[in-house]
PDB file of C-alpha atoms and ligand atoms in Angstrom:
ATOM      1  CA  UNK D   1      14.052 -34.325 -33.025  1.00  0.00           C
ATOM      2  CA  UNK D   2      16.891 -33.436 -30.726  1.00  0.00           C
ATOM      3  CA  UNK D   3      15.744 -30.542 -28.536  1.00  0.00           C
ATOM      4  CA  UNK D   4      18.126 -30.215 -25.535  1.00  0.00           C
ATOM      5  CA  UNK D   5      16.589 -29.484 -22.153  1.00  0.00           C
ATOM      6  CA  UNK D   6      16.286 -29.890 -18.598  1.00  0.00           C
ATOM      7  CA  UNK D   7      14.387 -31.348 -16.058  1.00  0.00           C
ATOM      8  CA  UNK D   8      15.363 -29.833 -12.393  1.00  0.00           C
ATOM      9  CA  UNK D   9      14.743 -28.457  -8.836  1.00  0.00           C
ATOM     10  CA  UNK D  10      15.197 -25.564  -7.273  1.00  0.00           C
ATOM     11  CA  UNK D  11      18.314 -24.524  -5.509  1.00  0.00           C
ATOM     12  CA  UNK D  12      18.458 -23.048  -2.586  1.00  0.00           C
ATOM     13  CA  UNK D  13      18.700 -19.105  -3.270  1.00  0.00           C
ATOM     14  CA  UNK D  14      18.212 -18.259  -6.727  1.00  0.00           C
ATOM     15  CA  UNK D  15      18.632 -20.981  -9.610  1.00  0.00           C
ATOM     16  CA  UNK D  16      18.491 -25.085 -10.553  1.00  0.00           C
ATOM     17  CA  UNK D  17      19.867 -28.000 -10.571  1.00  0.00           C
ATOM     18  CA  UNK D  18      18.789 -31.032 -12.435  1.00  0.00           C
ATOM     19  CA  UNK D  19      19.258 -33.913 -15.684  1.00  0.00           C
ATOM     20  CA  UNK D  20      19.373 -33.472 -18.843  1.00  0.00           C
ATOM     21  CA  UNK D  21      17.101 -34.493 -21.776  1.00  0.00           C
ATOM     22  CA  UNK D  22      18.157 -34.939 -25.320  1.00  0.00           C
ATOM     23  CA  UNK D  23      14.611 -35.438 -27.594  1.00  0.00           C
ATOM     24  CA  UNK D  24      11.827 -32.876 -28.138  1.00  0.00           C
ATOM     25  CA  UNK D  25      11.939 -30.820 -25.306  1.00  0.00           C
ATOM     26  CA  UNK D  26      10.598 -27.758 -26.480  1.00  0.00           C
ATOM     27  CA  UNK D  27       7.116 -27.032 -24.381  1.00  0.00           C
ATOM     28  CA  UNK D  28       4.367 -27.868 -26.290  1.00  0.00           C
ATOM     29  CA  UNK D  29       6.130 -31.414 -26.123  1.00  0.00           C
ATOM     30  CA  UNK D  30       8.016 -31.746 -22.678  1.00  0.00           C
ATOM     31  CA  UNK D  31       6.228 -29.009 -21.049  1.00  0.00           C
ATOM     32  CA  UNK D  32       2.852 -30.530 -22.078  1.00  0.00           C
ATOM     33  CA  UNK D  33       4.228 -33.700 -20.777  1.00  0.00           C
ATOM     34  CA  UNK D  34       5.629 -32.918 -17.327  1.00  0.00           C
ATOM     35  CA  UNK D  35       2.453 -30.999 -16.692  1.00  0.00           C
ATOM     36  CA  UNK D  36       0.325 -34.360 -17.243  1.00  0.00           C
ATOM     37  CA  UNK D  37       2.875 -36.677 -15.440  1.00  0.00           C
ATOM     38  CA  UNK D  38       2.418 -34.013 -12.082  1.00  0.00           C
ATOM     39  CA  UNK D  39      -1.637 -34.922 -12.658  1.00  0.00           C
ATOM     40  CA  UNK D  40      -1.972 -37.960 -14.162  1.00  0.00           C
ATOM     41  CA  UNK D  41       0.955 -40.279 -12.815  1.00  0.00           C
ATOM     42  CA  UNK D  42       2.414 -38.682  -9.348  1.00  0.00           C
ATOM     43  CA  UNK D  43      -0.502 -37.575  -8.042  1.00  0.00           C
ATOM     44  CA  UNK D  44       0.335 -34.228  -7.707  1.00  0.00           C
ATOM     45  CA  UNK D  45       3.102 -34.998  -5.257  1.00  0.00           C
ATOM     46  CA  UNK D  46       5.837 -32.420  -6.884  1.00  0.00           C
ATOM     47  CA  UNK D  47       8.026 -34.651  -4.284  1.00  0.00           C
ATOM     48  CA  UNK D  48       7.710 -37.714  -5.758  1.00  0.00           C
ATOM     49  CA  UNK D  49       7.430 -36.487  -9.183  1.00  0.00           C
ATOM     50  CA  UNK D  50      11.484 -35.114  -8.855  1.00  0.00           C
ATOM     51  CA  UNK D  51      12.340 -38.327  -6.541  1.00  0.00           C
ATOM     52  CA  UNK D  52      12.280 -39.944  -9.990  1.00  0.00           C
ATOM     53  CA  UNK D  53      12.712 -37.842 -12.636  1.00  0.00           C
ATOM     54  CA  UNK D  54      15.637 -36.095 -11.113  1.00  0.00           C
ATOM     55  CA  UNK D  55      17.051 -37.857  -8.195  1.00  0.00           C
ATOM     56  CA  UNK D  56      16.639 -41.459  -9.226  1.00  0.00           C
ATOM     57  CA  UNK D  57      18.297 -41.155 -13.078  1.00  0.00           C
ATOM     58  CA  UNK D  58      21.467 -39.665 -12.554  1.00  0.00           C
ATOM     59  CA  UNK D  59      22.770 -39.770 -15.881  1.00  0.00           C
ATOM     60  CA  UNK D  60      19.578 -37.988 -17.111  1.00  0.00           C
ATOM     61  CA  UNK D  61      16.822 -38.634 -20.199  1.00  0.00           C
ATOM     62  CA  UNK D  62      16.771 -39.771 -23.921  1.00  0.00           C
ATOM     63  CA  UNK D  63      13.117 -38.845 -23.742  1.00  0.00           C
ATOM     64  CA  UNK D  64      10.778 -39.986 -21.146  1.00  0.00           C
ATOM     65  CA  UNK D  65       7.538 -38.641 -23.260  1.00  0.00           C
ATOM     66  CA  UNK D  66       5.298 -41.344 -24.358  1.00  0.00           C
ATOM     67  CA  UNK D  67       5.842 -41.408 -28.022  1.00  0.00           C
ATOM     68  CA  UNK D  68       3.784 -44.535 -28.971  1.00  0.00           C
ATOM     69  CA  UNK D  69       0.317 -43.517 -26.585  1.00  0.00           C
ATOM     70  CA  UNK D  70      -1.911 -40.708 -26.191  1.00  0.00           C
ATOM     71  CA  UNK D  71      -1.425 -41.101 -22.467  1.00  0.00           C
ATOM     72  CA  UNK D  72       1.837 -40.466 -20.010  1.00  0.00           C
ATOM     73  CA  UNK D  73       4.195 -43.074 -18.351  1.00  0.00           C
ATOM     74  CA  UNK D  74       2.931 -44.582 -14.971  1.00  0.00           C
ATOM     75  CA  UNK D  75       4.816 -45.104 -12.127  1.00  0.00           C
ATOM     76  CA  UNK D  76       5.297 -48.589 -12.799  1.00  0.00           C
ATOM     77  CA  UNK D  77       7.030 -47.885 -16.898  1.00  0.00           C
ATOM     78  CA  UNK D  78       9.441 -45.662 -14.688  1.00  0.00           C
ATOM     79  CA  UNK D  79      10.462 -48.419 -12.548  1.00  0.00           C
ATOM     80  CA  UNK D  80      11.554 -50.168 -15.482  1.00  0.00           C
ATOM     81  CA  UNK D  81      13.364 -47.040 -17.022  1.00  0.00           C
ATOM     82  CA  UNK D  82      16.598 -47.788 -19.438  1.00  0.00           C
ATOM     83  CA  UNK D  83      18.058 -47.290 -22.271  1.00  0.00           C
ATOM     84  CA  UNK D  84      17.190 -49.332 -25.520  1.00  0.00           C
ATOM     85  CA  UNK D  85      18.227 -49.243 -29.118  1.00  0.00           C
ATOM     86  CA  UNK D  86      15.608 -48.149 -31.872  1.00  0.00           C
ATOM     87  CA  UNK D  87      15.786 -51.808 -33.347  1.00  0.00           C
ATOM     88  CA  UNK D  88      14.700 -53.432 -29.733  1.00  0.00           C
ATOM     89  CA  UNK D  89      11.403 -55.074 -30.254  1.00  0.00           C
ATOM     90  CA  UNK D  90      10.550 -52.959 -26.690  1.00  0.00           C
ATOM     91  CA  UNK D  91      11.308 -49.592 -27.622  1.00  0.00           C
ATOM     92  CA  UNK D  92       9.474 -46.964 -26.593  1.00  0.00           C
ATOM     93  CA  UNK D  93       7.449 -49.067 -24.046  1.00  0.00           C
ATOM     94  CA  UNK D  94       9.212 -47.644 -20.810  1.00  0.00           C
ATOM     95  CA  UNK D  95      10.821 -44.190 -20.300  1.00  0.00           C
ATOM     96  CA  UNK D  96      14.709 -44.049 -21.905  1.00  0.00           C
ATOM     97  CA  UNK D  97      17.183 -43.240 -19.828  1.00  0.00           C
ATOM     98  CA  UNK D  98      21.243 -42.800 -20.021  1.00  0.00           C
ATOM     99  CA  UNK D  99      22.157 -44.678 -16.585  1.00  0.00           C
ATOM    100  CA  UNK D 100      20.220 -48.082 -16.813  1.00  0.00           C
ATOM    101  CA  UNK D 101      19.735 -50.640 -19.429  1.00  0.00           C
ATOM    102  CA  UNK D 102      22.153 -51.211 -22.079  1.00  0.00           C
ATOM    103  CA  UNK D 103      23.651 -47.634 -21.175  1.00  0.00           C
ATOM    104  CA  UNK D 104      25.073 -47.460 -17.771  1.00  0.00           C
ATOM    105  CA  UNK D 105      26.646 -43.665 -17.705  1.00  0.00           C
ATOM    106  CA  UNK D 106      27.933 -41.889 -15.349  1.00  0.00           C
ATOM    107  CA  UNK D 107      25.907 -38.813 -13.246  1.00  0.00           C
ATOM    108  CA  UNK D 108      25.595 -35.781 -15.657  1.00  0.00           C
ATOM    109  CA  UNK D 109      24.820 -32.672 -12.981  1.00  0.00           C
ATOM    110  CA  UNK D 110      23.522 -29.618 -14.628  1.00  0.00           C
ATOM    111  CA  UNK D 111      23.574 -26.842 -11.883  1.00  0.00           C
ATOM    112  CA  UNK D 112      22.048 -23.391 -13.206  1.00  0.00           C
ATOM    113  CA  UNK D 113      23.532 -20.002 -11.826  1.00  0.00           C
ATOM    114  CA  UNK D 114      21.973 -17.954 -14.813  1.00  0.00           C
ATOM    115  CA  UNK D 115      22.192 -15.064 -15.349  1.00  0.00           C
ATOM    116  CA  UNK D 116      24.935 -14.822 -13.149  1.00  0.00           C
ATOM    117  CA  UNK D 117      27.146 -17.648 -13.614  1.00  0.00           C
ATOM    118  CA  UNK D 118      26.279 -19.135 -16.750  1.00  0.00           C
ATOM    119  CA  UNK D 119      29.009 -22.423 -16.165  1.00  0.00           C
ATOM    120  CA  UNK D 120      27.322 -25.401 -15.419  1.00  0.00           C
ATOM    121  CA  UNK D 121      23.766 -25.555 -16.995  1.00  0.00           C
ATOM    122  CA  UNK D 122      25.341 -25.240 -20.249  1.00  0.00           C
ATOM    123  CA  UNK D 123      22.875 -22.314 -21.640  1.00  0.00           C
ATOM    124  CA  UNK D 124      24.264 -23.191 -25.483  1.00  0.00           C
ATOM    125  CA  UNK D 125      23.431 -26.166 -25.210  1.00  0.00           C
ATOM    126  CA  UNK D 126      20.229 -26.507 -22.609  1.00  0.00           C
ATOM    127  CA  UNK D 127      17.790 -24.499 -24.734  1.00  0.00           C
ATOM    128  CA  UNK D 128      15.077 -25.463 -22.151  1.00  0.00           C
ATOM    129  CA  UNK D 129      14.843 -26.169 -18.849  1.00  0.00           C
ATOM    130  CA  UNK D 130      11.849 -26.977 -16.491  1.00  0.00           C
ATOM    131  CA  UNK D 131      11.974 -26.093 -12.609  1.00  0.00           C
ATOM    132  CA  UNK D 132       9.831 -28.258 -10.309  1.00  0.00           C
ATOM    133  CA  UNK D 133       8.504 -26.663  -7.642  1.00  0.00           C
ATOM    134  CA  UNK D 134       5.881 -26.836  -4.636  1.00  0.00           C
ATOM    135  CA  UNK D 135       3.869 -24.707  -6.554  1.00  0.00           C
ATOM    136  CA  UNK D 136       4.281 -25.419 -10.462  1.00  0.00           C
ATOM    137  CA  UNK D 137       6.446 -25.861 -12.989  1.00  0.00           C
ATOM    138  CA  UNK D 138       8.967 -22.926 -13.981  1.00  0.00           C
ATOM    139  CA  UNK D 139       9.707 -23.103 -17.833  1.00  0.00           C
ATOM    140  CA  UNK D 140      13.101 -21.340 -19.001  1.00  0.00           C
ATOM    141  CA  UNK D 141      14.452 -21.142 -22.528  1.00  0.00           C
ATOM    142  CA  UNK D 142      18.195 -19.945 -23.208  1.00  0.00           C
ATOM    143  CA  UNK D 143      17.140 -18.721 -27.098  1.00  0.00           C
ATOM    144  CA  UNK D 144      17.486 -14.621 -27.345  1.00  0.00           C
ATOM    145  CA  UNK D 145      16.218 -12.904 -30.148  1.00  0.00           C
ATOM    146  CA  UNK D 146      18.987 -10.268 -29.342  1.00  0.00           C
ATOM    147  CA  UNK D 147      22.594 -11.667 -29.084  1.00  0.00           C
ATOM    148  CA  UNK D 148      23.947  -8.860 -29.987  1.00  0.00           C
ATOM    149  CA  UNK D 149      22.610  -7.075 -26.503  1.00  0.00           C
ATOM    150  CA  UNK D 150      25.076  -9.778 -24.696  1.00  0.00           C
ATOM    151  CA  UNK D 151      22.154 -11.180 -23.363  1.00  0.00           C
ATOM    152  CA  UNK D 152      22.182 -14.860 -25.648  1.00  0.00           C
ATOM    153  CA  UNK D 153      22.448 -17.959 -23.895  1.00  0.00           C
ATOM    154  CA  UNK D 154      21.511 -17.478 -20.180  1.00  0.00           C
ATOM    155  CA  UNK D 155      18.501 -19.226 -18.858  1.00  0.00           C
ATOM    156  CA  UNK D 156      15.619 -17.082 -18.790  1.00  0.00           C
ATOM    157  CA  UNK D 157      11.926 -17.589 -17.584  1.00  0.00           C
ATOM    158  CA  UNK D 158       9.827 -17.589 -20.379  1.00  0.00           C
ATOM    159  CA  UNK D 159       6.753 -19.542 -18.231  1.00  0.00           C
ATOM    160  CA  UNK D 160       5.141 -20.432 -14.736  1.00  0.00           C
ATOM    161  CA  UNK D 161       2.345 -22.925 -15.086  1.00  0.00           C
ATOM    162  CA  UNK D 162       0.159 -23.087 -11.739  1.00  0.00           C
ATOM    163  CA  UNK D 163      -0.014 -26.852 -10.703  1.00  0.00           C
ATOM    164  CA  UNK D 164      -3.501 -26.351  -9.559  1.00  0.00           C
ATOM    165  CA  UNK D 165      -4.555 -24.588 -12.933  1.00  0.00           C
ATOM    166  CA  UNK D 166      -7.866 -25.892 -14.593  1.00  0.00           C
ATOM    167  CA  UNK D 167      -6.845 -25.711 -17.964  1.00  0.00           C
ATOM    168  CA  UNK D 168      -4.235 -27.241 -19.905  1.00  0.00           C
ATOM    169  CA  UNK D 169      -1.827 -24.172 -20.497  1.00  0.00           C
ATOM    170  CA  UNK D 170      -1.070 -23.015 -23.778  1.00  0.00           C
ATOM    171  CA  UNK D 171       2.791 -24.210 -24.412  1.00  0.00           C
ATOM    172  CA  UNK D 172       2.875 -22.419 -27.567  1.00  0.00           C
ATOM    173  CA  UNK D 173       2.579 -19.011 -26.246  1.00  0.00           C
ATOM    174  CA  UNK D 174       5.430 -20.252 -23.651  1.00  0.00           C
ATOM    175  CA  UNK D 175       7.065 -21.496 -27.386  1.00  0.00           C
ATOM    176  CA  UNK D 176       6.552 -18.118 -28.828  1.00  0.00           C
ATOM    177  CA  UNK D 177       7.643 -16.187 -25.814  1.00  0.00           C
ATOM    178  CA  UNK D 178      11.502 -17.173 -26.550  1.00  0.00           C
ATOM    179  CA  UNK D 179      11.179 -14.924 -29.119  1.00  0.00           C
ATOM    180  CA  UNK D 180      11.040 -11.905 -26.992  1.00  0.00           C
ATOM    181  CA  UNK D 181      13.341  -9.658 -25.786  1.00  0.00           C
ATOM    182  CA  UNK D 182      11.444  -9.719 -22.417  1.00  0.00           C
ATOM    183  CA  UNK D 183       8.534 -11.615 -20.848  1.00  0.00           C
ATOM    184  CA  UNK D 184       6.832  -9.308 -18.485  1.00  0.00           C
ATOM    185  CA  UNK D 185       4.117 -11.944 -17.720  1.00  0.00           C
ATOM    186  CA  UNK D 186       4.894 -15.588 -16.161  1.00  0.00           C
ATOM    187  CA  UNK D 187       1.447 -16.711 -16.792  1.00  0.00           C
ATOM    188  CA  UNK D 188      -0.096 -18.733 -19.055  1.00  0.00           C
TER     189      UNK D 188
HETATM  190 ZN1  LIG C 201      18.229 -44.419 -15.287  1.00  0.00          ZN
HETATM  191 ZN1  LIG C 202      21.588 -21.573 -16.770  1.00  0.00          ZN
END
């Protein structure tokens, strides 16, 4: 399913910058996943985890969750990131991107100013975003359940997941949560 999202870093001051991704990325799917890529394949190096999946595909992400295994991409699929049709006899074995393979487009730069500026992430269209940080992973939606209060489509926090949690968090509630006029509480 196309769920449009995106996967960023902080800005200096308040706000993001980062790729987009077209396919599923709604929390309990992307947010599950980034949280297990920070564990399982960057070694909790928040560094190297937005080296690649920020900095090093410019053009952004079809989907780089691991459709066909119960497991997450290693650092090696990544290296051999690109874009493939459904019909290749290789799809789905490495991470899909827009800028390599047999797609080779140009940089897409989402920069988010919400709720100040809302030109540049595209809050219509970006209906989630996740923030990588030195300390976890900041999960914004830009769903209101009140457009009427002029508040629809700005990026707002719905979710902070702890890298060094225990647990796996519970993405629904983070799902559930863009229901809400406001979220009081980050955690999950
Ligand atoms: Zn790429
Ligand atoms: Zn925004």
């Amino acid at each position: 399913m196309s769920t449009r999202g995106a996967i960023a870093v902080p800005t200096t001051g308040k706000g993001w910058w980062g790729r987009y991704h077209h396919f599923d990325s709604y929390p309990t799917k992307l947010g599950a996943e980034l949280f297990r890529l920070y564990h399982d394949t960057f070694d909790r190096d928040h560094e190297a985890m937005a080296q690649v999946l920020v900095k090093d595909h410019p053009a952004g992400w079809s989907t780089l969750i691991r459709i066909h295994s119960p497991s997450v991409f290693e650092r090696e699929h990544f290296e051999h990131a690109g874009f493939m049709n459904l019909d290749d006899p290789d799809y789905g074995l490495y991470p899909l991107c827009y800028c390599h393979g047999q797609r080779e487009e140009e940089e897409q730069v989402l920069t988010c100013r919400c709720p100040t500026d809302p030109t540049g992430c595209a809050p219509v269209f970006i209906e989630w975003a996740y923030v990588i940080t030195p300390a976890g992973l900041l999960a914004l939606t830009s769903w209101h359940p009140d457009p009427g209060a002029g508040q629809a489509f700005v990026h707002r926090p719905v979710a902070f997941v702890d890298w060094d949690r225990e647990t796996e968090p519970d993405w629904e509630q983070a799902q559930r949560r863009a229901r809400l006029i406001e979220v009081a509480n980050l955690t999950l």
